[in-house]
PDB file of C-alpha atoms in Angstrom:
ATOM      1  CA  GLY A1072      -0.044  -0.393  -0.147  1.00  0.00           C
ATOM      2  CA  GLN A1073       1.659   3.186   1.165  1.00  0.00           C
ATOM      3  CA  GLN A1074       4.739   2.044   2.922  1.00  0.00           C
ATOM      4  CA  VAL A1075       8.197   2.980   1.818  1.00  0.00           C
ATOM      5  CA  MET A1076      10.864   0.300   2.066  1.00  0.00           C
ATOM      6  CA  GLN A1077      14.317   0.947   2.768  1.00  0.00           C
ATOM      7  CA  ILE A1078      17.708  -0.814   2.089  1.00  0.00           C
ATOM      8  CA  PRO A1079      19.884  -1.914   4.116  1.00  0.00           C
ATOM      9  CA  GLN A1080      18.427  -1.613   7.730  1.00  0.00           C
ATOM     10  CA  TYR A1081      21.944  -1.292   8.879  1.00  0.00           C
ATOM     11  CA  GLN A1082      25.124  -0.705   7.589  1.00  0.00           C
ATOM     12  CA  HIS A1083      28.834  -0.053   9.631  1.00  0.00           C
ATOM     13  CA  VAL A1084      31.261   1.873   7.500  1.00  0.00           C
ATOM     14  CA  GLN A1085      34.888   2.597   7.965  1.00  0.00           C
ATOM     15  CA  GLU A1086      35.447   6.324   8.050  1.00  0.00           C
ATOM     16  CA  GLY A1087      36.421   7.915   4.655  1.00  0.00           C
ATOM     17  CA  GLU A1088      34.215   5.198   3.034  1.00  0.00           C
ATOM     18  CA  ASP A1089      30.886   5.924   1.143  1.00  0.00           C
ATOM     19  CA  PHE A1090      27.602   4.987   2.093  1.00  0.00           C
ATOM     20  CA  THR A1091      24.300   4.896   0.252  1.00  0.00           C
ATOM     21  CA  THR A1092      20.775   4.014   1.483  1.00  0.00           C
ATOM     22  CA  TYR A1093      17.577   3.220  -0.785  1.00  0.00           C
ATOM     23  CA  CYS A1094      13.957   3.929  -0.499  1.00  0.00           C
ATOM     24  CA  ASN A1095      11.564   2.082  -2.614  1.00  0.00           C
ATOM     25  CA  SER A1096       7.692   2.060  -3.051  1.00  0.00           C
ATOM     26  CA  SER A1097       5.279   0.330  -5.282  1.00  0.00           C
ATOM     27  CA  THR A1098       3.445   3.480  -6.209  1.00  0.00           C
ATOM     28  CA  THR A1099       4.234   6.597  -7.473  1.00  0.00           C
ATOM     29  CA  LEU A1100       5.202   9.125  -4.733  1.00  0.00           C
ATOM     30  CA  SER A1101       4.267  12.934  -5.053  1.00  0.00           C
ATOM     31  CA  ASN A1102       7.221  13.613  -3.186  1.00  0.00           C
ATOM     32  CA  ILE A1103       9.999  12.333  -0.749  1.00  0.00           C
ATOM     33  CA  GLN A1104      11.655  13.639   2.250  1.00  0.00           C
ATOM     34  CA  TRP A1105      14.714  12.691   3.993  1.00  0.00           C
ATOM     35  CA  TYR A1106      15.382  12.764   7.481  1.00  0.00           C
ATOM     36  CA  LYS A1107      18.378  12.230   9.870  1.00  0.00           C
ATOM     37  CA  GLN A1108      17.768  11.038  13.683  1.00  0.00           C
ATOM     38  CA  ARG A1109      20.975  11.066  15.893  1.00  0.00           C
ATOM     39  CA  PRO A1110      21.343   8.420  18.439  1.00  0.00           C
ATOM     40  CA  GLY A1111      18.486   9.438  21.503  1.00  0.00           C
ATOM     41  CA  GLY A1112      17.672  12.474  19.273  1.00  0.00           C
ATOM     42  CA  HIS A1113      14.593  13.483  16.997  1.00  0.00           C
ATOM     43  CA  PRO A1114      14.250  13.240  13.506  1.00  0.00           C
ATOM     44  CA  VAL A1115      15.930  16.325  11.866  1.00  0.00           C
ATOM     45  CA  PHE A1116      14.628  17.189   8.136  1.00  0.00           C
ATOM     46  CA  LEU A1117      17.152  16.943   5.843  1.00  0.00           C
ATOM     47  CA  ILE A1118      15.789  17.581   2.027  1.00  0.00           C
ATOM     48  CA  GLN A1119      12.296  17.207   0.262  1.00  0.00           C
ATOM     49  CA  LEU A1120      12.319  15.907  -3.484  1.00  0.00           C
ATOM     50  CA  VAL A1121       9.684  16.788  -5.805  1.00  0.00           C
ATOM     51  CA  LYS A1122      10.171  16.406  -9.470  1.00  0.00           C
ATOM     52  CA  SER A1123      11.380  13.083 -11.513  1.00  0.00           C
ATOM     53  CA  GLY A1124      14.687  12.578 -11.880  1.00  0.00           C
ATOM     54  CA  GLU A1125      15.796  15.393  -9.216  1.00  0.00           C
ATOM     55  CA  VAL A1126      19.003  15.251  -7.896  1.00  0.00           C
ATOM     56  CA  LYS A1127      20.064  17.583  -5.220  1.00  0.00           C
ATOM     57  CA  LYS A1128      23.409  18.056  -3.295  1.00  0.00           C
ATOM     58  CA  GLN A1129      23.931  19.369   0.382  1.00  0.00           C
ATOM     59  CA  LYS A1130      28.072  19.117   1.065  1.00  0.00           C
ATOM     60  CA  ARG A1131      28.878  15.076   0.834  1.00  0.00           C
ATOM     61  CA  LEU A1132      25.369  14.097   0.475  1.00  0.00           C
ATOM     62  CA  THR A1133      23.506  13.532  -2.605  1.00  0.00           C
ATOM     63  CA  PHE A1134      19.982  12.956  -2.986  1.00  0.00           C
ATOM     64  CA  GLN A1135      17.978  11.088  -6.111  1.00  0.00           C
ATOM     65  CA  PHE A1136      14.359  10.892  -6.981  1.00  0.00           C
ATOM     66  CA  GLY A1137      14.047   8.102  -9.210  1.00  0.00           C
ATOM     67  CA  GLU A1138      12.663   8.602 -12.790  1.00  0.00           C
ATOM     68  CA  ALA A1139       9.583   7.019 -12.295  1.00  0.00           C
ATOM     69  CA  LYS A1140       9.372   8.463  -8.764  1.00  0.00           C
ATOM     70  CA  LYS A1141       8.862   5.294  -7.129  1.00  0.00           C
ATOM     71  CA  ASN A1142      12.804   5.354  -5.511  1.00  0.00           C
ATOM     72  CA  SER A1143      14.866   7.421  -3.993  1.00  0.00           C
ATOM     73  CA  SER A1144      18.257   7.377  -2.665  1.00  0.00           C
ATOM     74  CA  LEU A1145      20.867   9.357  -0.439  1.00  0.00           C
ATOM     75  CA  HIS A1146      24.605   8.787  -0.903  1.00  0.00           C
ATOM     76  CA  ILE A1147      27.124  10.097   1.830  1.00  0.00           C
ATOM     77  CA  THR A1148      31.059  10.540   0.196  1.00  0.00           C
ATOM     78  CA  ALA A1149      33.747   9.907   2.482  1.00  0.00           C
ATOM     79  CA  THR A1150      31.758   9.505   5.756  1.00  0.00           C
ATOM     80  CA  GLN A1151      32.527  11.235   8.856  1.00  0.00           C
ATOM     81  CA  THR A1152      31.655  10.172  12.589  1.00  0.00           C
ATOM     82  CA  THR A1153      29.228  12.766  12.507  1.00  0.00           C
ATOM     83  CA  ASP A1154      27.052  11.152   9.947  1.00  0.00           C
ATOM     84  CA  VAL A1155      26.325   8.567  12.575  1.00  0.00           C
ATOM     85  CA  GLY A1156      22.388   8.129  12.914  1.00  0.00           C
ATOM     86  CA  THR A1157      19.573   6.546  11.286  1.00  0.00           C
ATOM     87  CA  TYR A1158      18.489   8.128   8.108  1.00  0.00           C
ATOM     88  CA  PHE A1159      14.729   7.908   7.202  1.00  0.00           C
ATOM     89  CA  CYS A1160      12.934   8.417   4.004  1.00  0.00           C
ATOM     90  CA  ALA A1161       9.181   9.534   4.378  1.00  0.00           C
ATOM     91  CA  ARG A1162       6.379   9.812   1.798  1.00  0.00           C
ATOM     92  CA  ALA A1163       4.750  13.032   1.953  1.00  0.00           C
ATOM     93  CA  ARG A1164       0.932  13.342   0.591  1.00  0.00           C
ATOM     94  CA  GLU A1165       0.479  16.091  -1.769  1.00  0.00           C
ATOM     95  CA  TYR A1166      -1.497  18.097   0.725  1.00  0.00           C
ATOM     96  CA  GLY A1167       0.385  16.467   3.368  1.00  0.00           C
ATOM     97  CA  ASN A1168      -1.790  15.422   6.496  1.00  0.00           C
ATOM     98  CA  LYS A1169       0.659  12.974   7.606  1.00  0.00           C
ATOM     99  CA  LEU A1170       3.879  11.554   6.672  1.00  0.00           C
ATOM    100  CA  VAL A1171       4.939   7.760   6.242  1.00  0.00           C
ATOM    101  CA  PHE A1172       8.096   6.960   7.042  1.00  0.00           C
ATOM    102  CA  GLY A1173      10.242   4.114   6.255  1.00  0.00           C
ATOM    103  CA  ALA A1174      12.305   1.782   8.853  1.00  0.00           C
ATOM    104  CA  GLY A1175      15.449   3.826   8.590  1.00  0.00           C
ATOM    105  CA  THR A1176      18.868   2.601   7.809  1.00  0.00           C
ATOM    106  CA  ILE A1177      21.178   2.857  10.758  1.00  0.00           C
ATOM    107  CA  LEU A1178      24.748   4.272   9.973  1.00  0.00           C
ATOM    108  CA  ARG A1179      27.640   3.646  12.368  1.00  0.00           C
ATOM    109  CA  VAL A1180      30.929   4.876  11.038  1.00  0.00           C
ATOM    110  CA  LYS A1181      34.414   3.100  12.835  1.00  0.00           C
ATOM    111  CA  SER A1182      37.039   5.932  13.029  1.00  0.00           C
TER     112      SER A1182
ATOM    113  CA  GLY B1175      13.706  31.124  17.473  1.00  0.00           C
ATOM    114  CA  ALA B1176      12.322  28.534  19.722  1.00  0.00           C
ATOM    115  CA  GLY B1177      11.663  24.811  18.205  1.00  0.00           C
ATOM    116  CA  VAL B1178       9.077  22.441  19.123  1.00  0.00           C
ATOM    117  CA  SER B1179       8.974  21.741  22.812  1.00  0.00           C
ATOM    118  CA  GLN B1180       7.825  18.800  24.470  1.00  0.00           C
ATOM    119  CA  SER B1181       7.339  17.693  28.165  1.00  0.00           C
ATOM    120  CA  PRO B1182       7.793  16.289  30.151  1.00  0.00           C
ATOM    121  CA  ARG B1183      10.817  14.410  28.681  1.00  0.00           C
ATOM    122  CA  TYR B1184      10.470  11.187  30.354  1.00  0.00           C
ATOM    123  CA  LYS B1185       7.843   9.631  31.983  1.00  0.00           C
ATOM    124  CA  VAL B1186       7.626   6.147  34.055  1.00  0.00           C
ATOM    125  CA  ALA B1187       3.934   5.109  34.593  1.00  0.00           C
ATOM    126  CA  LYS B1188       2.821   2.040  36.094  1.00  0.00           C
ATOM    127  CA  ARG B1189       0.375  -0.096  34.147  1.00  0.00           C
ATOM    128  CA  GLY B1190      -3.206   1.424  34.477  1.00  0.00           C
ATOM    129  CA  GLN B1191      -2.439   5.084  34.955  1.00  0.00           C
ATOM    130  CA  ASP B1192      -3.091   7.971  33.015  1.00  0.00           C
ATOM    131  CA  VAL B1193      -0.767  10.254  31.588  1.00  0.00           C
ATOM    132  CA  ALA B1194      -0.476  13.120  29.520  1.00  0.00           C
ATOM    133  CA  LEU B1195       2.194  14.660  27.265  1.00  0.00           C
ATOM    134  CA  ARG B1196       2.146  17.926  25.989  1.00  0.00           C
ATOM    135  CA  CYS B1197       3.385  19.692  23.039  1.00  0.00           C
ATOM    136  CA  ASP B1198       4.291  23.071  22.157  1.00  0.00           C
ATOM    137  CA  PRO B1199       4.565  23.564  18.417  1.00  0.00           C
ATOM    138  CA  ILE B1200       6.620  26.332  16.924  1.00  0.00           C
ATOM    139  CA  SER B1201       4.557  29.645  16.690  1.00  0.00           C
ATOM    140  CA  GLY B1202       2.147  30.511  14.114  1.00  0.00           C
ATOM    141  CA  HIS B1203       2.310  26.976  12.883  1.00  0.00           C
ATOM    142  CA  VAL B1204      -1.092  25.562  11.572  1.00  0.00           C
ATOM    143  CA  SER B1205      -0.430  21.812  11.552  1.00  0.00           C
ATOM    144  CA  LEU B1206       0.546  19.389  14.424  1.00  0.00           C
ATOM    145  CA  PHE B1207       1.759  15.631  14.344  1.00  0.00           C
ATOM    146  CA  TRP B1208       1.839  13.215  17.019  1.00  0.00           C
ATOM    147  CA  TYR B1209       3.826  10.473  15.959  1.00  0.00           C
ATOM    148  CA  GLN B1210       4.620   7.110  17.987  1.00  0.00           C
ATOM    149  CA  GLN B1211       7.947   5.780  17.586  1.00  0.00           C
ATOM    150  CA  ALA B1212       9.047   2.107  18.947  1.00  0.00           C
ATOM    151  CA  LEU B1213      12.792   1.147  19.743  1.00  0.00           C
ATOM    152  CA  GLY B1214      14.404   0.521  16.380  1.00  0.00           C
ATOM    153  CA  GLN B1215      11.589   1.809  14.049  1.00  0.00           C
ATOM    154  CA  GLY B1216      10.541   4.647  12.155  1.00  0.00           C
ATOM    155  CA  PRO B1217       7.872   7.347  13.426  1.00  0.00           C
ATOM    156  CA  GLU B1218       4.232   5.956  13.222  1.00  0.00           C
ATOM    157  CA  PHE B1219       1.684   8.603  12.579  1.00  0.00           C
ATOM    158  CA  LEU B1220      -0.859   9.089  15.517  1.00  0.00           C
ATOM    159  CA  THR B1221      -3.006  11.873  14.453  1.00  0.00           C
ATOM    160  CA  TYR B1222      -2.942  15.499  12.966  1.00  0.00           C
ATOM    161  CA  PHE B1223      -4.549  18.995  13.491  1.00  0.00           C
ATOM    162  CA  GLN B1224      -5.076  21.768  11.277  1.00  0.00           C
ATOM    163  CA  ASN B1225      -5.550  24.649  13.824  1.00  0.00           C
ATOM    164  CA  GLU B1226      -7.886  23.168  16.404  1.00  0.00           C
ATOM    165  CA  ALA B1227      -9.747  20.918  14.242  1.00  0.00           C
ATOM    166  CA  GLN B1228      -8.476  17.302  14.254  1.00  0.00           C
ATOM    167  CA  LEU B1229      -8.254  16.096  11.046  1.00  0.00           C
ATOM    168  CA  ASP B1230      -7.212  12.534  11.227  1.00  0.00           C
ATOM    169  CA  LYS B1231      -6.763  10.157  14.012  1.00  0.00           C
ATOM    170  CA  SER B1232      -6.786   7.256  12.163  1.00  0.00           C
ATOM    171  CA  GLY B1233      -3.125   6.284  13.684  1.00  0.00           C
ATOM    172  CA  LEU B1234      -4.451   6.289  17.385  1.00  0.00           C
ATOM    173  CA  PRO B1235      -3.906   2.777  18.185  1.00  0.00           C
ATOM    174  CA  SER B1236      -7.302   2.454  20.352  1.00  0.00           C
ATOM    175  CA  ASP B1237      -9.734   4.534  22.205  1.00  0.00           C
ATOM    176  CA  ARG B1238      -7.496   4.904  25.228  1.00  0.00           C
ATOM    177  CA  PHE B1239      -5.982   7.365  23.257  1.00  0.00           C
ATOM    178  CA  PHE B1240      -7.063  10.878  22.812  1.00  0.00           C
ATOM    179  CA  ALA B1241      -5.546  14.389  21.671  1.00  0.00           C
ATOM    180  CA  GLU B1242      -6.563  17.752  21.658  1.00  0.00           C
ATOM    181  CA  ARG B1243      -5.763  21.465  20.513  1.00  0.00           C
ATOM    182  CA  PRO B1244      -8.263  23.469  21.605  1.00  0.00           C
ATOM    183  CA  GLU B1245      -7.069  26.825  21.104  1.00  0.00           C
ATOM    184  CA  GLY B1246      -5.222  25.901  17.758  1.00  0.00           C
ATOM    185  CA  SER B1247      -1.170  25.888  19.357  1.00  0.00           C
ATOM    186  CA  VAL B1248      -0.395  23.633  22.374  1.00  0.00           C
ATOM    187  CA  SER B1249      -1.370  20.032  22.101  1.00  0.00           C
ATOM    188  CA  THR B1250      -2.139  17.337  24.556  1.00  0.00           C
ATOM    189  CA  LEU B1251      -1.622  13.793  23.952  1.00  0.00           C
ATOM    190  CA  LYS B1252      -3.689  11.495  26.665  1.00  0.00           C
ATOM    191  CA  ILE B1253      -3.075   8.048  27.090  1.00  0.00           C
ATOM    192  CA  GLN B1254      -5.361   6.224  29.540  1.00  0.00           C
ATOM    193  CA  ARG B1255      -4.998   3.102  31.568  1.00  0.00           C
ATOM    194  CA  THR B1256      -1.625   2.913  30.118  1.00  0.00           C
ATOM    195  CA  GLN B1257      -0.169  -0.497  29.021  1.00  0.00           C
ATOM    196  CA  GLN B1258       3.175  -2.166  28.369  1.00  0.00           C
ATOM    197  CA  GLU B1259       3.061  -1.892  24.701  1.00  0.00           C
ATOM    198  CA  ASP B1260       2.319   1.822  25.032  1.00  0.00           C
ATOM    199  CA  SER B1261       6.362   2.407  26.210  1.00  0.00           C
ATOM    200  CA  ALA B1262       7.791   4.479  23.245  1.00  0.00           C
ATOM    201  CA  VAL B1263       8.861   7.757  22.268  1.00  0.00           C
ATOM    202  CA  TYR B1264       6.215  10.029  21.304  1.00  0.00           C
ATOM    203  CA  LEU B1265       6.997  12.684  19.149  1.00  0.00           C
ATOM    204  CA  CYS B1266       5.324  15.661  17.905  1.00  0.00           C
ATOM    205  CA  ALA B1267       5.743  17.817  14.806  1.00  0.00           C
ATOM    206  CA  SER B1268       4.571  20.920  13.285  1.00  0.00           C
ATOM    207  CA  THR B1269       4.468  22.801   9.824  1.00  0.00           C
ATOM    208  CA  TRP B1270       3.233  26.058   8.489  1.00  0.00           C
ATOM    209  CA  GLY B1271       0.816  24.496   6.182  1.00  0.00           C
ATOM    210  CA  GLY B1272      -0.235  21.174   5.102  1.00  0.00           C
ATOM    211  CA  GLY B1273       2.790  20.063   3.627  1.00  0.00           C
ATOM    212  CA  GLY B1274       6.723  20.630   3.503  1.00  0.00           C
ATOM    213  CA  ARG B1275       9.293  19.931   5.990  1.00  0.00           C
ATOM    214  CA  GLU B1276       8.162  18.618   9.606  1.00  0.00           C
ATOM    215  CA  TYR B1277       9.888  20.197  12.863  1.00  0.00           C
ATOM    216  CA  PHE B1278      10.012  17.883  15.286  1.00  0.00           C
ATOM    217  CA  GLY B1279      10.285  18.047  19.110  1.00  0.00           C
ATOM    218  CA  PRO B1280      12.455  16.101  21.356  1.00  0.00           C
ATOM    219  CA  GLY B1281       9.976  13.746  22.257  1.00  0.00           C
ATOM    220  CA  THR B1282       8.567  12.208  25.580  1.00  0.00           C
ATOM    221  CA  ARG B1283      10.208   8.718  26.194  1.00  0.00           C
ATOM    222  CA  LEU B1284       7.439   6.928  28.183  1.00  0.00           C
ATOM    223  CA  LEU B1285       8.004   3.827  29.737  1.00  0.00           C
ATOM    224  CA  VAL B1286       5.135   1.927  31.248  1.00  0.00           C
ATOM    225  CA  LEU B1287       6.053  -0.827  33.636  1.00  0.00           C
TER     226      LEU B1287
END
């Protein structure tokens, strides 16, 4: 139905390695949001993607929205220990009366 | 400016006790959302207000859960006769309108013994 699937569930990388998390939906998404939650913290908004094929960058983070608007990815280049946390994608309705979150990808970084 | 605030930050309740969780959204934010986050899971939608109107309460797990926002600003989530399965972090979020980024509060961590 309306769920978004995230893979992988967990990734442990060496500092400096790259990291990617994927978000997939069986239905077309009007838009997708990404959030980061540090351990013990609350979700913090990273970005919203709206257009088919959209690519946005925030420093070492690159976000993509698939051409069919059914999948999205977050790629982190050269991870740092400050990147540790859980990354969630969330599908948002056009008139946004709720967000449906994926289960998240936990990122751990070894220094 | 001030973000979303929630109180208490931590609450320990005995099974069967009633609890009330408070959310102060960002001033001027029209929309307010409550989420429940179990350990290791993503936030799960509970209910949504636009001003004082509760437009969607489809996520409330039972009739023991009740939310209100009588003046369109502060909101309270009440859980009656708490059960152990209610133990979770309860997150509040607000936005200017019906879409776009949500600003989350720090959450209330509820533990029911």
